[in-house]
Coordinates of C-alpha atoms in Angstrom, one line a residue:
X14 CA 0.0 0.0 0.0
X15 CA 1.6 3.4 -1.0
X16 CA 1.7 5.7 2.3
X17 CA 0.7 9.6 1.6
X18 CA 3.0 12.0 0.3
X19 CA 2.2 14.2 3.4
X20 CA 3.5 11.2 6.3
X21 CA 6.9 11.5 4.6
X22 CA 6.8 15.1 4.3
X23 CA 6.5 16.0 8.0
X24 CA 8.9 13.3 8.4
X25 CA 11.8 15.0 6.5
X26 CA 10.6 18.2 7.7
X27 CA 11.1 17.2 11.3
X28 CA 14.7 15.8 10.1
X29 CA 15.6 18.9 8.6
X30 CA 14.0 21.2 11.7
X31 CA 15.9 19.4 14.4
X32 CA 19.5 19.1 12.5
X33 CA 19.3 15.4 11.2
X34 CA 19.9 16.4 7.6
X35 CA 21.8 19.9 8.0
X36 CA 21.4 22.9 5.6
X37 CA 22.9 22.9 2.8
X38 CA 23.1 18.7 2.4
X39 CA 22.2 16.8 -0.6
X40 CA 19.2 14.7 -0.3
X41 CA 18.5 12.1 -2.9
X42 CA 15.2 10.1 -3.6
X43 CA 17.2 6.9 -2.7
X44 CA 18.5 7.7 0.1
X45 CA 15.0 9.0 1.7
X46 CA 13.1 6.5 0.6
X47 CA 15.4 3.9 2.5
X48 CA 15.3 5.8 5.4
X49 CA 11.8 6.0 5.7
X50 CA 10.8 2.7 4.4
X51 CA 8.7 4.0 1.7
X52 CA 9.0 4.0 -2.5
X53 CA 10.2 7.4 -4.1
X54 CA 7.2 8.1 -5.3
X55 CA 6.0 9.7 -2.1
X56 CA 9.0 11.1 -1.2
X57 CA 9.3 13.0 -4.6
X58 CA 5.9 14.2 -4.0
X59 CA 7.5 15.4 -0.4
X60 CA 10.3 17.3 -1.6
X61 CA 8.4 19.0 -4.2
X62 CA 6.0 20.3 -1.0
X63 CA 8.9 20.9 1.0
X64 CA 10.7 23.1 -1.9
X65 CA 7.3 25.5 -1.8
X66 CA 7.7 25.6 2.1
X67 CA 11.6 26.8 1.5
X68 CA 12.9 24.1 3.3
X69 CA 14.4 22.7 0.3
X70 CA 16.2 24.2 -2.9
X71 CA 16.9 22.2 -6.5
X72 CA 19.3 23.0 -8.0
X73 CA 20.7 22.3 -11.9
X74 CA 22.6 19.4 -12.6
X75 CA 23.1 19.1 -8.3
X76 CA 19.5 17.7 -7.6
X77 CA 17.6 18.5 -4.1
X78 CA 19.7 19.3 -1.4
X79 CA 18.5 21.1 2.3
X80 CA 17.9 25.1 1.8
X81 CA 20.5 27.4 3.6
X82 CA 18.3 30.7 4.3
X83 CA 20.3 34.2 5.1
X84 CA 20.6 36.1 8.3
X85 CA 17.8 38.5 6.7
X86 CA 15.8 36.0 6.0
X87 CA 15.5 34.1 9.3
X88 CA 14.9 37.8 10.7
X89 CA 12.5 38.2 8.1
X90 CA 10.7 35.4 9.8
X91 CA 10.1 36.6 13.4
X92 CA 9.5 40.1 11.6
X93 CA 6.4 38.0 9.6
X94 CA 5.8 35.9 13.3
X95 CA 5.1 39.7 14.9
X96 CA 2.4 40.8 11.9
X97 CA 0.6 37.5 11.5
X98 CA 0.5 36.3 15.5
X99 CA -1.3 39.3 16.7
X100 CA -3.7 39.2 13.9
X101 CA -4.6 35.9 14.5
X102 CA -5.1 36.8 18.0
X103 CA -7.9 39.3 16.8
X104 CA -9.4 37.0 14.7
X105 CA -9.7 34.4 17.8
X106 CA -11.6 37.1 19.3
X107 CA -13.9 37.3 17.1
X108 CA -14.3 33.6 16.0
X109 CA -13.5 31.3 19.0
X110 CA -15.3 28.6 19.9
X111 CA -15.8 27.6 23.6
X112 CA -13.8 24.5 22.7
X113 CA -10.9 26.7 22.0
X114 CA -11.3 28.7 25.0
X115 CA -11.3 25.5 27.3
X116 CA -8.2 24.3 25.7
X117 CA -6.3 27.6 26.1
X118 CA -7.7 28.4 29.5
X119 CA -6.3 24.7 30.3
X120 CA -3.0 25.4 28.7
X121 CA -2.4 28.6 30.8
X122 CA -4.0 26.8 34.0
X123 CA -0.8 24.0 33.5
X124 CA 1.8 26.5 31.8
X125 CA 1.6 28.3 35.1
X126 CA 1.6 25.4 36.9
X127 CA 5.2 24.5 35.7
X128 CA 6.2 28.0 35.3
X129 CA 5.9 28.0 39.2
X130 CA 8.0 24.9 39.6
X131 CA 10.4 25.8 37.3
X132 CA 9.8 23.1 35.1
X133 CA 11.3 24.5 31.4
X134 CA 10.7 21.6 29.3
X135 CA 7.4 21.4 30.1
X136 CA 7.0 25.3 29.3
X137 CA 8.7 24.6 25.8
X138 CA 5.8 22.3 24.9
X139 CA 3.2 24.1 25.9
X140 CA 3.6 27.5 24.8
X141 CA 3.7 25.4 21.2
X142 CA 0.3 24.1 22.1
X143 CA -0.9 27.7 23.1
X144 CA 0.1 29.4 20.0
X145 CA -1.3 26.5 17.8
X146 CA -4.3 26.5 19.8
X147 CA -4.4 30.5 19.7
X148 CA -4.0 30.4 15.6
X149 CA -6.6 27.5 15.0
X150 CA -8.9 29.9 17.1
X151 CA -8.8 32.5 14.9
X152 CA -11.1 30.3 12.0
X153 CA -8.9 31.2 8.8
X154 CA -7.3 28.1 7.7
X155 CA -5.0 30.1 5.7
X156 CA -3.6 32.2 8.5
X157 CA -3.6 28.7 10.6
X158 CA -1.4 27.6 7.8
X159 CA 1.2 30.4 7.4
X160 CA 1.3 30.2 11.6
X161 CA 2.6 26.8 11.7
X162 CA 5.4 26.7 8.7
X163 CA 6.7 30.2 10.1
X164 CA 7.1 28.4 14.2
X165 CA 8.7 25.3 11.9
X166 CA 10.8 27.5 10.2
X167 CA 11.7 29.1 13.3
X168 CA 12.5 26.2 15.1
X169 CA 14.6 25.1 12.3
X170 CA 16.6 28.8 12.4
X171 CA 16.5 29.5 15.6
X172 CA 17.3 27.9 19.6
X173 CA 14.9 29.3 22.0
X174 CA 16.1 30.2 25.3
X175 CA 13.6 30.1 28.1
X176 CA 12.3 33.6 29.7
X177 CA 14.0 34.4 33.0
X178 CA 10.6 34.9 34.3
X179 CA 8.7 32.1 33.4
X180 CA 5.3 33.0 35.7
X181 CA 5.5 36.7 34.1
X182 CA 5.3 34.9 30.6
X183 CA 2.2 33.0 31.2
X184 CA 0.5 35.5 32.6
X185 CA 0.7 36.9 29.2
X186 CA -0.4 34.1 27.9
X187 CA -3.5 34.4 30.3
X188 CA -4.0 38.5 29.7
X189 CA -4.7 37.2 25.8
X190 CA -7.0 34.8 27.0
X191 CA -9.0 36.9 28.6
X192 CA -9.2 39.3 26.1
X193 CA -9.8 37.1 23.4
X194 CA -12.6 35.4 25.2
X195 CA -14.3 39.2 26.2
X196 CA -14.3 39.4 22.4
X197 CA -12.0 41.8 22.7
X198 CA -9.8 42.4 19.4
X199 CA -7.8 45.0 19.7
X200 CA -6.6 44.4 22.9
X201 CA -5.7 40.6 22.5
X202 CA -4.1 42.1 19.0
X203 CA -2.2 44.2 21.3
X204 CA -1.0 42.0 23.9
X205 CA 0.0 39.3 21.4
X206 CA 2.6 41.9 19.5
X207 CA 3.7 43.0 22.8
X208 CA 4.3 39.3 23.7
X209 CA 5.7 38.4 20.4
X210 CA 8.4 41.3 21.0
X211 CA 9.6 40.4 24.6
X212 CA 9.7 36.8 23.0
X213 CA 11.8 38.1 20.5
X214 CA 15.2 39.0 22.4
X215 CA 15.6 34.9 23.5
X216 CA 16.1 33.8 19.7
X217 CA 19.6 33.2 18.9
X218 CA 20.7 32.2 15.7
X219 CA 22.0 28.6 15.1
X220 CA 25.1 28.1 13.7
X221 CA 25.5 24.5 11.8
X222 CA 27.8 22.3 12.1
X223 CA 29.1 21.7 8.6
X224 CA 30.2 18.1 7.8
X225 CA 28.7 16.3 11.1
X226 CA 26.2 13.6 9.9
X227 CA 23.2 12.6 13.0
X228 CA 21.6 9.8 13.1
X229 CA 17.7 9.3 13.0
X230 CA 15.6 6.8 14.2
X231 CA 12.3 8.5 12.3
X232 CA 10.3 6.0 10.6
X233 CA 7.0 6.8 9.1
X234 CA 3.8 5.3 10.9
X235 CA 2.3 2.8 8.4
X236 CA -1.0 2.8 11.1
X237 CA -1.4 5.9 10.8
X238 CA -1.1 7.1 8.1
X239 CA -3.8 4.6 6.9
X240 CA -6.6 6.2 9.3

């Protein structure tokens, strides 16, 4: 049974996200499709995707190999984070659903939670579930959409350093709560961009390591990708 294009997609996109393949490296049809166990049909289909996204470049005579974006351009992408975040805040505001405000009021509840006993990791994962959460509020599965590739392609850019005041952080995340559930858009526009600046001065650049070669243990999920 041939497994979606879109299971091996994410799958390289995690790879090249977390360092596995680095920026830069050549990645051949062959060599993907063993990896992930799958023909190179799919994974053909992936790389095209992944070229749109910007994660990948092909070049002439050289074949696919792993994109290697500027300084500017990673910049570029909190610069986009800080326009598109707090509009998607607004539009939460305005098109939430009470499912979306128990989720978030539940992410905050346990984000402060750990904030309190100093639990980083913990923190890491959730504020991804907030902002997600936050951007699938909004009702615009474009904007949804743009949200998600720009936090990949910061994760990909980017190391993340945790706030020095964790509890001060979440209570942010709780001011745009509020607001969003008062139906309140300019405000919860307001203190998403204000949160989306503070969160801005604990990106650092990463620097790869050119020539050092990870190992990964991904394999696409044959069960699931058939449900």
């Amino acid at each position: 049974m041939r497994i979606p294009a879109h299971s091996v997609c994410t799958a390289i996109r995690d790879d090249i996200v977390s360092g596995v393949f680095e920026r830069g490296s050549r990645l051949t049809e062959d060599q993907l499709a063993r990896r992930y166990g799958v023909s190179r049909v799919p994974v053909r289909e992936a790389l095209r995707t992944l070229e749109s996204e910007g994660f990948v470049v092909t070049r002439r005579h050289a074949g696919a190999q792993v994109a290697e974006p500027t300084d500017l351009e990673a910049a570029d992408l909190l610069d986009m984070r800080a326009l598109l975040e707090p509009l998607g805040a607004a539009r939460a505001a305005q098109r939430r659903t009470e499912a979306h405000l128990k989720v978030l009021r539940g992410l905050v509840r346990l984000g402060q939670e750990r904030a309190g006993r100093g639990q980083g990791e913990d923190l890491r994962s959730l504020g991804g579930w907030f902002h997600e959460t936050l951007a699938q509020a909004s009702g615009s599965p474009a904007l949804t959409a743009l949200l998600t590739q720009l936090r990949h392609k910061i994760a990909w850019m980017y190391a993340v350093e945790l706030p020095e005041r964790p509890v001060e952080a979440w209570a942010e995340h709780g001011a745009i709560v509020d607001a969003v559930a008062r139906g309140d858009a300019e405000r919860a526009r307001a203190l998403t961009a204000l949160h989306a600046e503070r969160s801005r001065a604990l990106h650092r650049l990463k620097r790869p390591d050119r020539g050092r070669v990870r190992v990964s243990q991904h394999v696409v999920n044959t069960a699931s990708a058939r449900n």
